[in-house]
Amino acid sequence: MADHQKMSVAVINESTVKEFVQDSRAFEKCVDEQFKLFDSKGEGAISRADIGRGYGKLLALEYEKQSEEEINCLYDSIFERFDEEKNGTLNREQFKRFMEEMMLAMGQSFGDVPIQVALEHGSMLMKAVEHELSRGRG
């Protein structure tokens, strides 16, 4: 059964995402919240299975439309790049670097022109929009 999160339409562009990531206090807080959601057992590390359970919600991507092979390739590339110990898990700092790189890449793909997107509440992109609105720039 699909887990349907509440969604909202938001306006976002590259600066929305970049300013959120550069605000270390706000970004660190969000990374901590997301890490705790993924690390449900409190082990201090996130496995490939943990990532699999929540990746789509993390960035509000519709990755479930991808094939299993494409998803496995995505996971392989995440762990190849960020799992420095090659132990099959990401610690909090590795997870933060992964999130930072993913967010900035997505921001770049949006470009400077604001676009409307549907975002899940609680996703990292929605947190970036909320951050911008809280600073009076939305």
PDB file of C-alpha atoms in Angstrom:
ATOM      1  CA  MET A   1       0.000   0.000   0.000  1.00  0.00           C
ATOM      2  CA  ALA A   2       1.430   3.385  -1.004  1.00  0.00           C
ATOM      3  CA  ASP A   3       2.197   5.935   1.682  1.00  0.00           C
ATOM      4  CA  HIS A   4       0.687   9.171   0.414  1.00  0.00           C
ATOM      5  CA  GLN A   5       2.143  12.255   2.046  1.00  0.00           C
ATOM      6  CA  LYS A   6       0.452  15.623   1.943  1.00  0.00           C
ATOM      7  CA  MET A   7       1.792  17.740  -0.895  1.00  0.00           C
ATOM      8  CA  SER A   8       1.826  21.447  -1.629  1.00  0.00           C
ATOM      9  CA  VAL A   9       2.637  23.500  -4.674  1.00  0.00           C
ATOM     10  CA  ALA A  10       5.666  25.695  -4.092  1.00  0.00           C
ATOM     11  CA  VAL A  11       7.824  28.079  -6.081  1.00  0.00           C
ATOM     12  CA  ILE A  12      11.512  27.185  -6.063  1.00  0.00           C
ATOM     13  CA  ASN A  13      14.716  28.064  -7.887  1.00  0.00           C
ATOM     14  CA  GLU A  14      18.447  27.555  -7.472  1.00  0.00           C
ATOM     15  CA  SER A  15      18.906  30.349  -4.937  1.00  0.00           C
ATOM     16  CA  THR A  16      16.145  28.886  -2.719  1.00  0.00           C
ATOM     17  CA  VAL A  17      18.110  25.648  -2.420  1.00  0.00           C
ATOM     18  CA  LYS A  18      21.590  27.189  -2.305  1.00  0.00           C
ATOM     19  CA  GLU A  19      20.719  29.640   0.488  1.00  0.00           C
ATOM     20  CA  PHE A  20      19.163  26.822   2.526  1.00  0.00           C
ATOM     21  CA  VAL A  21      22.266  24.635   2.206  1.00  0.00           C
ATOM     22  CA  GLN A  22      24.548  27.592   3.005  1.00  0.00           C
ATOM     23  CA  ASP A  23      22.620  28.387   6.199  1.00  0.00           C
ATOM     24  CA  SER A  24      24.558  25.805   8.197  1.00  0.00           C
ATOM     25  CA  ARG A  25      22.301  26.002  11.252  1.00  0.00           C
ATOM     26  CA  ALA A  26      19.081  25.380   9.322  1.00  0.00           C
ATOM     27  CA  PHE A  27      20.628  22.772   7.026  1.00  0.00           C
ATOM     28  CA  GLU A  28      22.321  20.871   9.883  1.00  0.00           C
ATOM     29  CA  LYS A  29      19.027  20.770  11.792  1.00  0.00           C
ATOM     30  CA  CYS A  30      17.232  19.354   8.777  1.00  0.00           C
ATOM     31  CA  VAL A  31      19.995  16.810   8.108  1.00  0.00           C
ATOM     32  CA  ASP A  32      19.764  15.686  11.744  1.00  0.00           C
ATOM     33  CA  GLU A  33      15.987  15.240  11.464  1.00  0.00           C
ATOM     34  CA  GLN A  34      16.277  13.270   8.225  1.00  0.00           C
ATOM     35  CA  PHE A  35      19.154  11.140   9.539  1.00  0.00           C
ATOM     36  CA  LYS A  36      17.100  10.167  12.596  1.00  0.00           C
ATOM     37  CA  LEU A  37      14.174   9.177  10.360  1.00  0.00           C
ATOM     38  CA  PHE A  38      16.399   6.915   8.265  1.00  0.00           C
ATOM     39  CA  ASP A  39      18.352   5.554  11.257  1.00  0.00           C
ATOM     40  CA  SER A  40      15.206   4.227  12.901  1.00  0.00           C
ATOM     41  CA  LYS A  41      17.175   1.714  15.011  1.00  0.00           C
ATOM     42  CA  GLY A  42      19.467   4.443  16.371  1.00  0.00           C
ATOM     43  CA  GLU A  43      22.630   2.714  15.186  1.00  0.00           C
ATOM     44  CA  GLY A  44      24.341   5.899  14.026  1.00  0.00           C
ATOM     45  CA  ALA A  45      24.477   4.653  10.445  1.00  0.00           C
ATOM     46  CA  ILE A  46      22.137   4.335   7.475  1.00  0.00           C
ATOM     47  CA  SER A  47      22.148   1.185   5.367  1.00  0.00           C
ATOM     48  CA  ARG A  48      21.195   0.726   1.757  1.00  0.00           C
ATOM     49  CA  ALA A  49      17.864  -0.740   2.948  1.00  0.00           C
ATOM     50  CA  ASP A  50      17.255   2.367   5.098  1.00  0.00           C
ATOM     51  CA  ILE A  51      17.872   4.598   2.081  1.00  0.00           C
ATOM     52  CA  GLY A  52      15.522   2.433   0.031  1.00  0.00           C
ATOM     53  CA  ARG A  53      12.674   2.906   2.485  1.00  0.00           C
ATOM     54  CA  GLY A  54      12.696   6.691   2.324  1.00  0.00           C
ATOM     55  CA  TYR A  55      14.679   8.057  -0.605  1.00  0.00           C
ATOM     56  CA  GLY A  56      11.678   9.272  -2.603  1.00  0.00           C
ATOM     57  CA  LYS A  57      10.298  11.162   0.391  1.00  0.00           C
ATOM     58  CA  LEU A  58      13.667  12.679   1.162  1.00  0.00           C
ATOM     59  CA  LEU A  59      13.836  14.894  -1.898  1.00  0.00           C
ATOM     60  CA  ALA A  60      10.221  14.570  -3.052  1.00  0.00           C
ATOM     61  CA  LEU A  61      11.252  12.677  -6.158  1.00  0.00           C
ATOM     62  CA  GLU A  62       9.028  10.307  -8.028  1.00  0.00           C
ATOM     63  CA  TYR A  63      11.755   7.721  -8.252  1.00  0.00           C
ATOM     64  CA  GLU A  64       9.288   4.872  -7.775  1.00  0.00           C
ATOM     65  CA  LYS A  65       8.547   5.265 -11.497  1.00  0.00           C
ATOM     66  CA  GLN A  66      12.094   4.102 -12.237  1.00  0.00           C
ATOM     67  CA  SER A  67      12.923   0.476 -12.872  1.00  0.00           C
ATOM     68  CA  GLU A  68      14.443  -1.653 -10.126  1.00  0.00           C
ATOM     69  CA  GLU A  69      17.683  -1.713 -12.112  1.00  0.00           C
ATOM     70  CA  GLU A  70      17.796   2.109 -12.270  1.00  0.00           C
ATOM     71  CA  ILE A  71      17.104   2.380  -8.537  1.00  0.00           C
ATOM     72  CA  ASN A  72      19.834  -0.155  -7.717  1.00  0.00           C
ATOM     73  CA  CYS A  73      22.244   1.770  -9.925  1.00  0.00           C
ATOM     74  CA  LEU A  74      21.338   4.955  -8.039  1.00  0.00           C
ATOM     75  CA  TYR A  75      21.997   3.282  -4.674  1.00  0.00           C
ATOM     76  CA  ASP A  76      25.281   1.842  -5.972  1.00  0.00           C
ATOM     77  CA  SER A  77      26.440   5.312  -7.003  1.00  0.00           C
ATOM     78  CA  ILE A  78      25.414   6.843  -3.643  1.00  0.00           C
ATOM     79  CA  PHE A  79      27.359   4.281  -1.632  1.00  0.00           C
ATOM     80  CA  GLU A  80      30.316   4.249  -4.037  1.00  0.00           C
ATOM     81  CA  ARG A  81      30.678   8.006  -3.667  1.00  0.00           C
ATOM     82  CA  PHE A  82      29.870   8.594   0.014  1.00  0.00           C
ATOM     83  CA  ASP A  83      30.595   5.345   1.901  1.00  0.00           C
ATOM     84  CA  GLU A  84      34.287   6.020   2.508  1.00  0.00           C
ATOM     85  CA  GLU A  85      34.828   2.921   4.662  1.00  0.00           C
ATOM     86  CA  LYS A  86      33.027   0.736   2.099  1.00  0.00           C
ATOM     87  CA  ASN A  87      31.082  -0.909   4.928  1.00  0.00           C
ATOM     88  CA  GLY A  88      27.645  -0.550   3.340  1.00  0.00           C
ATOM     89  CA  THR A  89      26.489   2.292   5.574  1.00  0.00           C
ATOM     90  CA  LEU A  90      26.571   6.076   5.705  1.00  0.00           C
ATOM     91  CA  ASN A  91      27.357   7.802   8.980  1.00  0.00           C
ATOM     92  CA  ARG A  92      25.834  11.178   9.785  1.00  0.00           C
ATOM     93  CA  GLU A  93      28.665  13.196   8.183  1.00  0.00           C
ATOM     94  CA  GLN A  94      28.608  11.097   5.003  1.00  0.00           C
ATOM     95  CA  PHE A  95      24.835  11.468   4.863  1.00  0.00           C
ATOM     96  CA  LYS A  96      25.199  15.251   5.248  1.00  0.00           C
ATOM     97  CA  ARG A  97      27.667  15.416   2.332  1.00  0.00           C
ATOM     98  CA  PHE A  98      25.317  13.283   0.240  1.00  0.00           C
ATOM     99  CA  MET A  99      22.373  15.573   1.033  1.00  0.00           C
ATOM    100  CA  GLU A 100      24.378  18.720   0.372  1.00  0.00           C
ATOM    101  CA  GLU A 101      25.582  17.480  -3.005  1.00  0.00           C
ATOM    102  CA  MET A 102      22.125  16.237  -4.020  1.00  0.00           C
ATOM    103  CA  MET A 103      20.397  19.450  -2.963  1.00  0.00           C
ATOM    104  CA  LEU A 104      22.891  21.684  -4.780  1.00  0.00           C
ATOM    105  CA  ALA A 105      22.654  19.538  -7.932  1.00  0.00           C
ATOM    106  CA  MET A 106      18.869  19.736  -7.861  1.00  0.00           C
ATOM    107  CA  GLY A 107      19.038  23.485  -7.284  1.00  0.00           C
ATOM    108  CA  GLN A 108      21.302  23.842 -10.295  1.00  0.00           C
ATOM    109  CA  SER A 109      18.822  21.908 -12.387  1.00  0.00           C
ATOM    110  CA  PHE A 110      16.090  24.401 -11.432  1.00  0.00           C
ATOM    111  CA  GLY A 111      18.179  27.364 -12.604  1.00  0.00           C
ATOM    112  CA  ASP A 112      17.527  31.017 -11.778  1.00  0.00           C
ATOM    113  CA  VAL A 113      13.949  31.204 -13.051  1.00  0.00           C
ATOM    114  CA  PRO A 114      11.421  30.311 -10.316  1.00  0.00           C
ATOM    115  CA  ILE A 115       9.330  27.255 -11.155  1.00  0.00           C
ATOM    116  CA  GLN A 116       6.230  25.758  -9.541  1.00  0.00           C
ATOM    117  CA  VAL A 117       6.573  22.218  -8.243  1.00  0.00           C
ATOM    118  CA  ALA A 118       4.507  19.889  -6.079  1.00  0.00           C
ATOM    119  CA  LEU A 119       6.534  18.967  -2.991  1.00  0.00           C
ATOM    120  CA  GLU A 120       5.865  16.560  -0.142  1.00  0.00           C
ATOM    121  CA  HIS A 121       5.649  18.108   3.296  1.00  0.00           C
ATOM    122  CA  GLY A 122       8.815  17.288   5.206  1.00  0.00           C
ATOM    123  CA  SER A 123      10.973  16.765   2.116  1.00  0.00           C
ATOM    124  CA  MET A 124      14.328  18.524   1.969  1.00  0.00           C
ATOM    125  CA  LEU A 125      13.137  20.680  -0.930  1.00  0.00           C
ATOM    126  CA  MET A 126      10.046  21.749   1.010  1.00  0.00           C
ATOM    127  CA  LYS A 127      12.327  22.603   3.949  1.00  0.00           C
ATOM    128  CA  ALA A 128      14.326  24.843   1.586  1.00  0.00           C
ATOM    129  CA  VAL A 129      11.132  26.631   0.495  1.00  0.00           C
ATOM    130  CA  GLU A 130      10.008  27.028   4.118  1.00  0.00           C
ATOM    131  CA  HIS A 131      13.447  28.399   5.009  1.00  0.00           C
ATOM    132  CA  GLU A 132      13.167  31.008   2.253  1.00  0.00           C
ATOM    133  CA  LEU A 133       9.661  31.991   3.347  1.00  0.00           C
ATOM    134  CA  SER A 134      10.780  32.336   6.983  1.00  0.00           C
ATOM    135  CA  ARG A 135      13.437  34.796   5.849  1.00  0.00           C
ATOM    136  CA  GLY A 136      10.859  36.936   4.047  1.00  0.00           C
ATOM    137  CA  ARG A 137      12.021  36.191   0.496  1.00  0.00           C
ATOM    138  CA  GLY A 138       9.204  34.003  -0.743  1.00  0.00           C
TER     139      GLY A 138
END
